[in-house]
Structure formats: structure tokens, C-alpha cells
PDB file of C-alpha atoms and ligand atoms in Angstrom:
ATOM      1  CA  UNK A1292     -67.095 -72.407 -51.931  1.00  0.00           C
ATOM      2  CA  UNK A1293     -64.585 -70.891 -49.886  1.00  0.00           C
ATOM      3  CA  UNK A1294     -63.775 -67.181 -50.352  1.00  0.00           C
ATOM      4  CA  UNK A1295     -60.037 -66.855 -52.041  1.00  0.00           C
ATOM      5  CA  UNK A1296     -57.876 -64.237 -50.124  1.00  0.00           C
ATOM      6  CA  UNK A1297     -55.456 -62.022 -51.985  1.00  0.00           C
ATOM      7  CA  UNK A1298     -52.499 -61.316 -49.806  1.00  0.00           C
ATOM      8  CA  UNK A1299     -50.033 -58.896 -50.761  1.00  0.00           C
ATOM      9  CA  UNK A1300     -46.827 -59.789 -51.933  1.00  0.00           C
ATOM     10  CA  UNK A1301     -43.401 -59.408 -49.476  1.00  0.00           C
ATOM     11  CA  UNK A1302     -40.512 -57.969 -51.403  1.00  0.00           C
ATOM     12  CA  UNK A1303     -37.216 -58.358 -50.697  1.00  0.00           C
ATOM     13  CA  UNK A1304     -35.149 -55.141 -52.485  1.00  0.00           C
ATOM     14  CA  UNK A1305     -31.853 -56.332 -51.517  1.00  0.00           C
ATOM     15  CA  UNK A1306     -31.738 -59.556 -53.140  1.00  0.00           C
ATOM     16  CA  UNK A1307     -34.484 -58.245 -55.658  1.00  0.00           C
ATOM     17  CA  UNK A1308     -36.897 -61.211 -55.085  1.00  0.00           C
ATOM     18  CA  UNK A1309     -40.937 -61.038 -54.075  1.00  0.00           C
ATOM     19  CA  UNK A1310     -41.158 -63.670 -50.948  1.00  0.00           C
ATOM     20  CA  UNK A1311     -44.135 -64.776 -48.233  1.00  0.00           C
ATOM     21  CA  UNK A1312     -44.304 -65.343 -44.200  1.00  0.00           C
ATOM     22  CA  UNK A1313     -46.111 -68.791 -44.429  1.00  0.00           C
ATOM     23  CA  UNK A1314     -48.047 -67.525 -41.101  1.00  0.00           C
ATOM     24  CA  UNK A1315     -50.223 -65.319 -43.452  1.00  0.00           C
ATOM     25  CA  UNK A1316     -51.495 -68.513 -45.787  1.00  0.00           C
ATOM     26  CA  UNK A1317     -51.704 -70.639 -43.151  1.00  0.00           C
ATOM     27  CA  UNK A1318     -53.776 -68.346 -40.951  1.00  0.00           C
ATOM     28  CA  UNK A1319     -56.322 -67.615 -43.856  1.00  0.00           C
ATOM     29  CA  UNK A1320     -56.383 -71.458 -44.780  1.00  0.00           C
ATOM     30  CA  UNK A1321     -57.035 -72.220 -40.987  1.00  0.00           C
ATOM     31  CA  UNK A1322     -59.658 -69.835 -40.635  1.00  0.00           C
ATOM     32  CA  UNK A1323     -61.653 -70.848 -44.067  1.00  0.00           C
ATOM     33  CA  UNK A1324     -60.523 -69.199 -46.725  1.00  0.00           C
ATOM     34  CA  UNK A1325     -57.894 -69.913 -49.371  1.00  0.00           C
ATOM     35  CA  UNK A1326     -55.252 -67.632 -50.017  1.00  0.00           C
ATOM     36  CA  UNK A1327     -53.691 -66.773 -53.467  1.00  0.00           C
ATOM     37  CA  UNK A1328     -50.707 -64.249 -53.449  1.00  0.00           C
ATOM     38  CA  UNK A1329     -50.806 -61.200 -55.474  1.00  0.00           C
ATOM     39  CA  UNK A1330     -48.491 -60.025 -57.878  1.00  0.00           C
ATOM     40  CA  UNK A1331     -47.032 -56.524 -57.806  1.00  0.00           C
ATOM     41  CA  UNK A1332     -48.674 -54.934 -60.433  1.00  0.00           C
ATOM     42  CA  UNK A1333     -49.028 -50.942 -61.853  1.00  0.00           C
ATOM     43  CA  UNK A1334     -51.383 -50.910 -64.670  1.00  0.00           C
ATOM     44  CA  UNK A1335     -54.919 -49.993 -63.253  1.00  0.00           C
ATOM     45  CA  UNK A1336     -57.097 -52.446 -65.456  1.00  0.00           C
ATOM     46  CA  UNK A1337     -54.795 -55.563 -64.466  1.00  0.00           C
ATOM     47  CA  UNK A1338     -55.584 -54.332 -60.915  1.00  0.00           C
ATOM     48  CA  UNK A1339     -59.253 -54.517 -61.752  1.00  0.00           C
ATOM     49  CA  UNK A1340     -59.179 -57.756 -63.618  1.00  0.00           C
ATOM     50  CA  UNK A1341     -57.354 -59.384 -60.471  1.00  0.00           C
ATOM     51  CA  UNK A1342     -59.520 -57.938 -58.123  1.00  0.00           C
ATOM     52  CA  UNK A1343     -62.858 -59.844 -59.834  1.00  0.00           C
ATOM     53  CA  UNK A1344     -61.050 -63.465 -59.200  1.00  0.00           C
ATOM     54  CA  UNK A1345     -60.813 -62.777 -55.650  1.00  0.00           C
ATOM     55  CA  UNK A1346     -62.967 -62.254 -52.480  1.00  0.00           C
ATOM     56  CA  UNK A1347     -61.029 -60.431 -50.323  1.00  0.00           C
ATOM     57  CA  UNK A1348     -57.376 -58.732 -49.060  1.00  0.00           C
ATOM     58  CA  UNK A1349     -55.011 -59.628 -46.671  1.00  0.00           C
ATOM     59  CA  UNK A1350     -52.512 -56.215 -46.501  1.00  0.00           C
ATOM     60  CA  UNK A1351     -49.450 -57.880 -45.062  1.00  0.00           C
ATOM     61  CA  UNK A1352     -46.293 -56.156 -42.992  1.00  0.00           C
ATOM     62  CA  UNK A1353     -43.229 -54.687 -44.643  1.00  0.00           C
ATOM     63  CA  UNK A1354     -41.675 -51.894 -45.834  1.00  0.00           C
ATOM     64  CA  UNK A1355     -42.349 -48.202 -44.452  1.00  0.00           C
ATOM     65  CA  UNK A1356     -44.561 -46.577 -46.464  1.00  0.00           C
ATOM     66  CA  UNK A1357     -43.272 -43.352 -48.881  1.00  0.00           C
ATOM     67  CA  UNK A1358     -43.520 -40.291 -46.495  1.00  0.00           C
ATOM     68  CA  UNK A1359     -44.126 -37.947 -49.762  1.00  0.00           C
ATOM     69  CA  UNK A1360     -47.692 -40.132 -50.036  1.00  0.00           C
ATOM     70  CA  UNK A1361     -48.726 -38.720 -46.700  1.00  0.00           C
ATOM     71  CA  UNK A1362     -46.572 -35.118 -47.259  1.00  0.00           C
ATOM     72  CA  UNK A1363     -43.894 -35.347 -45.558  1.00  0.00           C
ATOM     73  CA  UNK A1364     -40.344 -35.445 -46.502  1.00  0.00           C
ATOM     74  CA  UNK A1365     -38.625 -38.663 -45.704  1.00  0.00           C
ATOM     75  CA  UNK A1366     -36.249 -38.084 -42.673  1.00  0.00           C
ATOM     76  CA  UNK A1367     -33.485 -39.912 -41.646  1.00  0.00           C
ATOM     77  CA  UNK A1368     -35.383 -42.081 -39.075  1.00  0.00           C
ATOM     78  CA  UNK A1369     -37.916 -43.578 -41.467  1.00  0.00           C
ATOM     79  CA  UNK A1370     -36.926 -47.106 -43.142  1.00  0.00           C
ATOM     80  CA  UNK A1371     -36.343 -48.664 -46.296  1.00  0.00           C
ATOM     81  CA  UNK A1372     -39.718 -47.729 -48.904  1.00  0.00           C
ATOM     82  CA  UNK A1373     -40.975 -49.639 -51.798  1.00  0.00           C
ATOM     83  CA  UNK A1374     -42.857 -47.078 -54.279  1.00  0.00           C
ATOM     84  CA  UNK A1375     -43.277 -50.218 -56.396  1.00  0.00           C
ATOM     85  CA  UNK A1376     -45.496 -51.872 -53.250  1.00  0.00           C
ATOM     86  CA  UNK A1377     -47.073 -48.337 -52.217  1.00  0.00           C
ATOM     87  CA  UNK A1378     -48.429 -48.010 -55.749  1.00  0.00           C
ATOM     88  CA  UNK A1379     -49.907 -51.252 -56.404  1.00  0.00           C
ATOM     89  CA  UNK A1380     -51.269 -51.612 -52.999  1.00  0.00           C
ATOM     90  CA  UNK A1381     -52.723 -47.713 -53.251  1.00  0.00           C
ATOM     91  CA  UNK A1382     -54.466 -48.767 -56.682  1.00  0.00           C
ATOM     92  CA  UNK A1383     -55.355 -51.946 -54.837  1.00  0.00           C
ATOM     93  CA  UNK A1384     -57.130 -50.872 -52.095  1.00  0.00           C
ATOM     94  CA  UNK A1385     -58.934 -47.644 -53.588  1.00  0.00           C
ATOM     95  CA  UNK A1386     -60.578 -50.143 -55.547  1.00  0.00           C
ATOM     96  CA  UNK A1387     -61.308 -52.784 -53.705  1.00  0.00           C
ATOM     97  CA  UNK A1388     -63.062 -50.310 -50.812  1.00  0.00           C
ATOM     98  CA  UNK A1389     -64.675 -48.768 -53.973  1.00  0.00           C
ATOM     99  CA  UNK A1390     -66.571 -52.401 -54.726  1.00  0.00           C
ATOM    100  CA  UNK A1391     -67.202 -52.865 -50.865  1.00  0.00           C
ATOM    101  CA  UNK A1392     -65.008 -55.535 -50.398  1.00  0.00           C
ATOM    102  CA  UNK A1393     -63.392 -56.811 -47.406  1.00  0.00           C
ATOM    103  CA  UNK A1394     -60.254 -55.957 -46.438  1.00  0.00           C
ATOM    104  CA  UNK A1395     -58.205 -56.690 -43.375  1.00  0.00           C
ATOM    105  CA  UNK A1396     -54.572 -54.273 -42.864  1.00  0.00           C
ATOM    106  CA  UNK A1397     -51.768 -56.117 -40.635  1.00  0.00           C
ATOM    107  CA  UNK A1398     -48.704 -53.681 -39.609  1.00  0.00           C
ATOM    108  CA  UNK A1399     -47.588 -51.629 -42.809  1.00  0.00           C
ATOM    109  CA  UNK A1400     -51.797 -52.508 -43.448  1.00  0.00           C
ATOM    110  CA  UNK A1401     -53.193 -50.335 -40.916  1.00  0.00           C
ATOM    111  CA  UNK A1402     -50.342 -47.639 -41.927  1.00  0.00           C
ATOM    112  CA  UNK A1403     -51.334 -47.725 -45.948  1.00  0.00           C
ATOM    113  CA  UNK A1404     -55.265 -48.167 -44.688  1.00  0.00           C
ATOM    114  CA  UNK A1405     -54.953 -44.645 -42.879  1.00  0.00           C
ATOM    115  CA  UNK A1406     -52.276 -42.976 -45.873  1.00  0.00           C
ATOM    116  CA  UNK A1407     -54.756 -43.673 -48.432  1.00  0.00           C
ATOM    117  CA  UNK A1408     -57.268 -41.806 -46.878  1.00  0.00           C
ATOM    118  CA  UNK A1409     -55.181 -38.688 -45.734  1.00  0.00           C
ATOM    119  CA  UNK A1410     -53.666 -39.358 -42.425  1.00  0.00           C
ATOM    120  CA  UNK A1411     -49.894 -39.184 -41.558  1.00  0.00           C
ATOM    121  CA  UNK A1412     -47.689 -41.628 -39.701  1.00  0.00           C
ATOM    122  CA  UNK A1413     -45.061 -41.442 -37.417  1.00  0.00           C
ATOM    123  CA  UNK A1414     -41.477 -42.161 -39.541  1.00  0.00           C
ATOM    124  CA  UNK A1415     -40.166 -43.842 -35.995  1.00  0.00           C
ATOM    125  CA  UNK A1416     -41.668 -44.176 -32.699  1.00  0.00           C
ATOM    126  CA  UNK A1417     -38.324 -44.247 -31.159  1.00  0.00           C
ATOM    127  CA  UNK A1418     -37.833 -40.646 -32.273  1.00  0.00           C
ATOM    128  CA  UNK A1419     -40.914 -39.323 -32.628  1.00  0.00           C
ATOM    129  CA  UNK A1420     -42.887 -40.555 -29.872  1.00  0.00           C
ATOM    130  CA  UNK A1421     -41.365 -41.253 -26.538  1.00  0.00           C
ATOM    131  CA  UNK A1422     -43.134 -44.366 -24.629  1.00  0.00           C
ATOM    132  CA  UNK A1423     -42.472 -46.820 -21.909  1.00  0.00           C
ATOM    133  CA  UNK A1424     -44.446 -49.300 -24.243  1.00  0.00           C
ATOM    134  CA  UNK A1425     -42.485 -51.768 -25.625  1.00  0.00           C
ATOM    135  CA  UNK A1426     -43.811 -51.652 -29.136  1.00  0.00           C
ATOM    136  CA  UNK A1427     -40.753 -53.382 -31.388  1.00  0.00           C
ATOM    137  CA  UNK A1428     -40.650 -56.404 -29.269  1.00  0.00           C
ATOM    138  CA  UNK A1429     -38.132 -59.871 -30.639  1.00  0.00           C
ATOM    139  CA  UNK A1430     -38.686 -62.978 -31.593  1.00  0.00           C
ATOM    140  CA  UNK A1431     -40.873 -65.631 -30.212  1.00  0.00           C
ATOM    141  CA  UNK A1432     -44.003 -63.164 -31.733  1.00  0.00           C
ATOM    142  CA  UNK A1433     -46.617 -64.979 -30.337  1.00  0.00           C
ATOM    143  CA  UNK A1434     -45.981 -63.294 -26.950  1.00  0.00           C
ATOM    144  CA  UNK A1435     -48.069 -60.502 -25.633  1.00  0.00           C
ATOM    145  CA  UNK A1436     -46.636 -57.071 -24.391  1.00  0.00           C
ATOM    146  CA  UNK A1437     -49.288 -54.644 -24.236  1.00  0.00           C
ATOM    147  CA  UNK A1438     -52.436 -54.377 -24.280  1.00  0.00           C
ATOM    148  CA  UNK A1439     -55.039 -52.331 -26.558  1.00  0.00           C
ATOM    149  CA  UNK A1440     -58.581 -50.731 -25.444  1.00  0.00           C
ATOM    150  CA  UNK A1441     -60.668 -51.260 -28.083  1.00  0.00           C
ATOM    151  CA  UNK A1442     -63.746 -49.262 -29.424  1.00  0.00           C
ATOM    152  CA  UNK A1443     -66.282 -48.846 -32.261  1.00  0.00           C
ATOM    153  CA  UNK A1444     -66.482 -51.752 -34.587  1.00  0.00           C
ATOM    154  CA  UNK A1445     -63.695 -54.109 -32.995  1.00  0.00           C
ATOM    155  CA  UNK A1446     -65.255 -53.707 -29.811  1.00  0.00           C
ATOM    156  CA  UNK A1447     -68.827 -54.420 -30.829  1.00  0.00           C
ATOM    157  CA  UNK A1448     -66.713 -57.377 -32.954  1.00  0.00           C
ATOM    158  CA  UNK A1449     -65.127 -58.976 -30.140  1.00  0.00           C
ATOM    159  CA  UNK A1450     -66.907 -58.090 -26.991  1.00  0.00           C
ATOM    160  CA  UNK A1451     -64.197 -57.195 -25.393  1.00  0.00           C
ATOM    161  CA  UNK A1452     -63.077 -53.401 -23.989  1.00  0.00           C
ATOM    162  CA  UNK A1453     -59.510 -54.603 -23.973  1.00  0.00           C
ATOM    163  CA  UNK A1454     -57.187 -57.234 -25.304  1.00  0.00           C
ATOM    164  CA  UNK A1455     -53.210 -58.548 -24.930  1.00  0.00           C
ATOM    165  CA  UNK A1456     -51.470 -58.268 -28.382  1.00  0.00           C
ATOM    166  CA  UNK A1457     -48.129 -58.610 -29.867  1.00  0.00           C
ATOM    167  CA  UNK A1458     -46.399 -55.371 -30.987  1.00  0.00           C
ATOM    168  CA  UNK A1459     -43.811 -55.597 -33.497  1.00  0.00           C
ATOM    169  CA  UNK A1460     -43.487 -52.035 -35.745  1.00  0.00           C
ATOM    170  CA  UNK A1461     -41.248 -48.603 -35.296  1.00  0.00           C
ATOM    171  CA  UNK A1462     -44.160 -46.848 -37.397  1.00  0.00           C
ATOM    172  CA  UNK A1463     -47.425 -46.063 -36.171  1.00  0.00           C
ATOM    173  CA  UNK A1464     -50.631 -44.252 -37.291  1.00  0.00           C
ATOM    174  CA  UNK A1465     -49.890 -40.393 -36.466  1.00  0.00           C
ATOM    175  CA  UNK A1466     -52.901 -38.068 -37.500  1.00  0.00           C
ATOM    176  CA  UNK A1467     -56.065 -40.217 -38.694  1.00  0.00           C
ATOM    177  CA  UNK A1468     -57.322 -40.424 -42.377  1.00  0.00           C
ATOM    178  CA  UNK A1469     -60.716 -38.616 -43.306  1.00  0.00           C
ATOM    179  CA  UNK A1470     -63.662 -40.983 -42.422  1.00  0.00           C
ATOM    180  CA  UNK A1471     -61.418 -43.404 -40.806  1.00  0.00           C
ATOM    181  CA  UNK A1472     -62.783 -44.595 -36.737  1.00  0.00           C
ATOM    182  CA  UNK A1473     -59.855 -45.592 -34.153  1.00  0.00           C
ATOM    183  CA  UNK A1474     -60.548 -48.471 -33.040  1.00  0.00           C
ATOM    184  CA  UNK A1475     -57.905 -49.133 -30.579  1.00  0.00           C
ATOM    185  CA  UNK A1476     -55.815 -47.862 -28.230  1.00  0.00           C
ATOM    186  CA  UNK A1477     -52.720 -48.652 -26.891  1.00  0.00           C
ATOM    187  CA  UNK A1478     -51.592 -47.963 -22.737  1.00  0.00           C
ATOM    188  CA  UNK A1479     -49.733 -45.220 -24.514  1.00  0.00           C
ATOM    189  CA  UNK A1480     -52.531 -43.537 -26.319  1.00  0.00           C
ATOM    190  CA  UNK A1481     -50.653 -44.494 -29.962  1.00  0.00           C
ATOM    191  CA  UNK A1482     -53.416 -45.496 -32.606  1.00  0.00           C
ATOM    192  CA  UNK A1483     -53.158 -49.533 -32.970  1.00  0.00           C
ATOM    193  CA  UNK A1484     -56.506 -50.065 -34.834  1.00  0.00           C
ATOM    194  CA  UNK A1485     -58.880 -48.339 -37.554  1.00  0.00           C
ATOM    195  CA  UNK A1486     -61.883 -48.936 -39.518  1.00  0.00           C
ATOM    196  CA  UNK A1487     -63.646 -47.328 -42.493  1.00  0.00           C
ATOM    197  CA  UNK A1488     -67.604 -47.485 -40.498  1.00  0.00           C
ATOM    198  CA  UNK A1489     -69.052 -46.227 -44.128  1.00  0.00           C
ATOM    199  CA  UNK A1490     -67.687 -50.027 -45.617  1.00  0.00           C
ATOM    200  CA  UNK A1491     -68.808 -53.383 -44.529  1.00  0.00           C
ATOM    201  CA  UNK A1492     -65.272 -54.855 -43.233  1.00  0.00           C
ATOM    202  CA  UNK A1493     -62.153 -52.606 -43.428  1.00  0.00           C
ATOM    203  CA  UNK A1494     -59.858 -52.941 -40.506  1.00  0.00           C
ATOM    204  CA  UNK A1495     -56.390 -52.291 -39.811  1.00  0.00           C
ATOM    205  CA  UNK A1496     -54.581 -53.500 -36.791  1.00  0.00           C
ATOM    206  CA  UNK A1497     -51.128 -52.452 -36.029  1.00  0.00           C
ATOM    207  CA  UNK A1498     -50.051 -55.621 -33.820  1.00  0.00           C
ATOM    208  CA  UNK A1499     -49.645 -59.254 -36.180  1.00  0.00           C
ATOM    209  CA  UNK A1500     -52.832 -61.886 -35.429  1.00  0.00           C
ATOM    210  CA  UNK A1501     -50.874 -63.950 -37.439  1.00  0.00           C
ATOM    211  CA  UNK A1502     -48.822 -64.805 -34.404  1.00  0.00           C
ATOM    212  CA  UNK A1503     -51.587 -65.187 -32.414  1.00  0.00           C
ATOM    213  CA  UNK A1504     -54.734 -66.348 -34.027  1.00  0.00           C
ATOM    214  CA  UNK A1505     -54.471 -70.289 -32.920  1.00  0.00           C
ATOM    215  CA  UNK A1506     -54.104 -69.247 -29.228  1.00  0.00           C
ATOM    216  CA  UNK A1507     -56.058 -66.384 -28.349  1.00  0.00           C
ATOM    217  CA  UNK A1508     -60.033 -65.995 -29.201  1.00  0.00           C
ATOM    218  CA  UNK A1509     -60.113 -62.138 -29.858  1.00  0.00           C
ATOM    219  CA  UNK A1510     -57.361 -62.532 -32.845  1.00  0.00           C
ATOM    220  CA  UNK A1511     -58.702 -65.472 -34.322  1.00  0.00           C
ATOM    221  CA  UNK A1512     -62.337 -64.196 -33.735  1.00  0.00           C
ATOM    222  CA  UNK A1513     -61.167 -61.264 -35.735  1.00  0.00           C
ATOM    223  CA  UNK A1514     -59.324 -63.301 -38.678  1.00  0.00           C
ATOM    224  CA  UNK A1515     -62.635 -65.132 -39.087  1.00  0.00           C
ATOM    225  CA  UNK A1516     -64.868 -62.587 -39.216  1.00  0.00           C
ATOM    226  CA  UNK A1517     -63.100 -60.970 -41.612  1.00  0.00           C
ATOM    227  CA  UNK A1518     -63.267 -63.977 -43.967  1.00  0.00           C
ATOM    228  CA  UNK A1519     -66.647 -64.945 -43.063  1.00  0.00           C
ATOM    229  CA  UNK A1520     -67.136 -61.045 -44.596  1.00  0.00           C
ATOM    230  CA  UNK A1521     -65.463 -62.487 -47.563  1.00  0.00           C
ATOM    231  CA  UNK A1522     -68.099 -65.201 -48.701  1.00  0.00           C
ATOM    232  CA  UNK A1523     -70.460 -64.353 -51.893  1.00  0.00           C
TER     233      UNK A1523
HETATM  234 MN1   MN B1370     -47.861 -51.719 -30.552  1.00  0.00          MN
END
């Protein structure tokens, strides 16, 4: 049987509509697993009761997360927010780290990965922290423009002290979350990757293997070992 991935929903506030990047689905069906959406939810037990159908979560990009969740007051820098999406996914991932199960944080991932568990994020890197790293890069995204040095888990992962990644994101993990190991670092010093090392598989990386997973080893060694974590 193939472990089902929940991946969290995309919302669109403007035109008040949930949507998905097909990269996500078709990365987790590539890689073994089958993906299933999830809906935005707020009542803790439907949380729970969702969370028993499936194996594992994909934390997808988006919206910047609520400053007030990592207490700070939102400044003019920081981007659109989606309480709706910070709650669910808060609920979501306190209890699915709570049952030990797999979870692997892409982009707004990485930043609700390290909220959750205390740490603060930068609002805007273009005000807040001054770099000749070219971290908001355009379109095509399966390009690379810096690199990360890895450590802990994702280096032991992919043997590898160093990899090429994409880097598409104005926010960034500030100050790290209690029990939370950095697991890579970009040319600039900023935070790119973490990992809960008390849990079998939570990772959060801030650049998109989504891009990059069918033509680079590291990212699509990654993607799979996450799902490979995912089988009963
Ligand atoms: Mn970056």
C-alpha cells in the first residue's frame, strides 16, 4: 500500500477560493506516495479524525504567517496572512508531531514548523535582513541560485555538506523554535532548513524541491525519504 500524503490546502483570499500547484501532487505521486488534499478545517476532533486516514503531511507555500503567533506586531513589510490557514495548520501539525508522524515543511512550511515551536521570523528579508543573496528569484523555478551548507539530519540524509537550491520567499526563519536543529545554511548565514531530532521525520526547507526533485538527486533523495518515512 502506498502511504497517502495530506497536503495543505492553497487559498486564494481575493477571489475567496481554496486552489493547488499541481507540482506538489505530482511530486508525491512520482516519488510513491499518493496525495489527498486537505480541507481547511478548525474544530480539533475533525483534525484528529482526518489525521487517522492519512500517513503523512506535505506543508505547502503561501501566505505569511500571523506575526501575533510568533509576538510580534504585524508591520508594514510583512504580506497578506490567513488566520484561517495558520489555525488549521497549527492544530494540524501539533498533532500530527504529537503521533510521530512524518512531516515535510516547503516555504511558509519551514516558517509555521519553527512558529509552532516558539521561534520568530523575519516579516521581509528585503527590510530586515540586508544580503547579496538573491533569495526571491522569478520564474523558470527549477533554476538554482544559491547554495545551502547543510548539517545534522539533512546532512547525514543526503551525504552531502552542501547543495544548489532554488530560493523563492521574502520571509525567512529569524530566531529558532525550542528543540528545533538548523539544518541548513545559506552563503548568507539565513536559516533555510530545520528539523525536530526528538521526532522520526520533521523537516522544513525554505527553498521549493518541488521544482527540483526530477533533476537533482539531493531534492528528490529528500522527497523520498520523507515518504518512505510515511509507510505503516
Ligand atoms: Mn533562500
Amino acid at each position: 500500500m502506498k502511504p497517502i500524503i495530506g497536503v495543505t490546502n492553497l487559498i486564494d483570499t481575493a477571489k475567496n477560493s481554496y486552489w493547488m500547484l499541481p507540482e506538489y501532487l505530482e511530486m508525491i505521486e512520482d516519488l510513491g506516495g499518493i496525495p489527498l488534499i486537505l480541507p481547511v478545517l478548525s474544530d480539533k476532533e475533525d483534525i484528529a479524525q482526518i489525521l487517522s486516514q492519512i500517513d503523512g503531511v506535505l506543508l505547502t507555500g503561501g501566505q505569511d504567517i500571523q506575526p501575533s503567533l510568533y509576538r510580534e506586531l504585524q508591520l508594514e513589510c510583512c504580506g497578506e496572512t490567513s488566520l484561517e490557514r495558520d489555525e488549521c495548520e497549527c492544530e494540524l501539525i501539533k498533532q500530527a508531531i504529537a503521533k510521530d508522524m512524518p512531516i515535510l515543511g516547503i516555504c511558509r512550511g519551514v516558517q509555521i514548523l519553527n512558529t509552532i515551536h516558539g521561534g520568530t521570523l523575519y516579516q521581509d528579508l528585503a527590510t530586515q535582513y540586508h544580503t547579496y543573496v538573491n533569495h526571491h528569484m522569478s520564474a523558470p523555478y527549477n533554476r538554482y541560485v544559491h547554495k545551502v551548507r547543510l548539517d545534522h539530519y539533512l546532512r547525514y540524509l543526503l551525504g552531502e555538506d552542501e547543495i544548489a537550491v532554488n530560493s523563492y520567499h521574502h520571509q525567512a526563519v529569524k530566531d529558532l523554535g525550542k528543540g528545533l536543529e538548523v539544518n541548513a545554511t545559506a552563503e548568507d548565514d539565513l536559516i533555510e532548513a530545520i528539523a525536530l531530532p526528538s521526532k522520526r521525520f520533521v523537516v522544513g526547507v525554505q527553498w521549493h524541491p518541488e521544482f527540483l526533485y526530477d533533476q537533482d538527486e539531493a531534492n528528490h533523495h529528500l522527497v523520498h525519504a520523507f515518504i518512505a518515512k510515511c509507510k505503516k
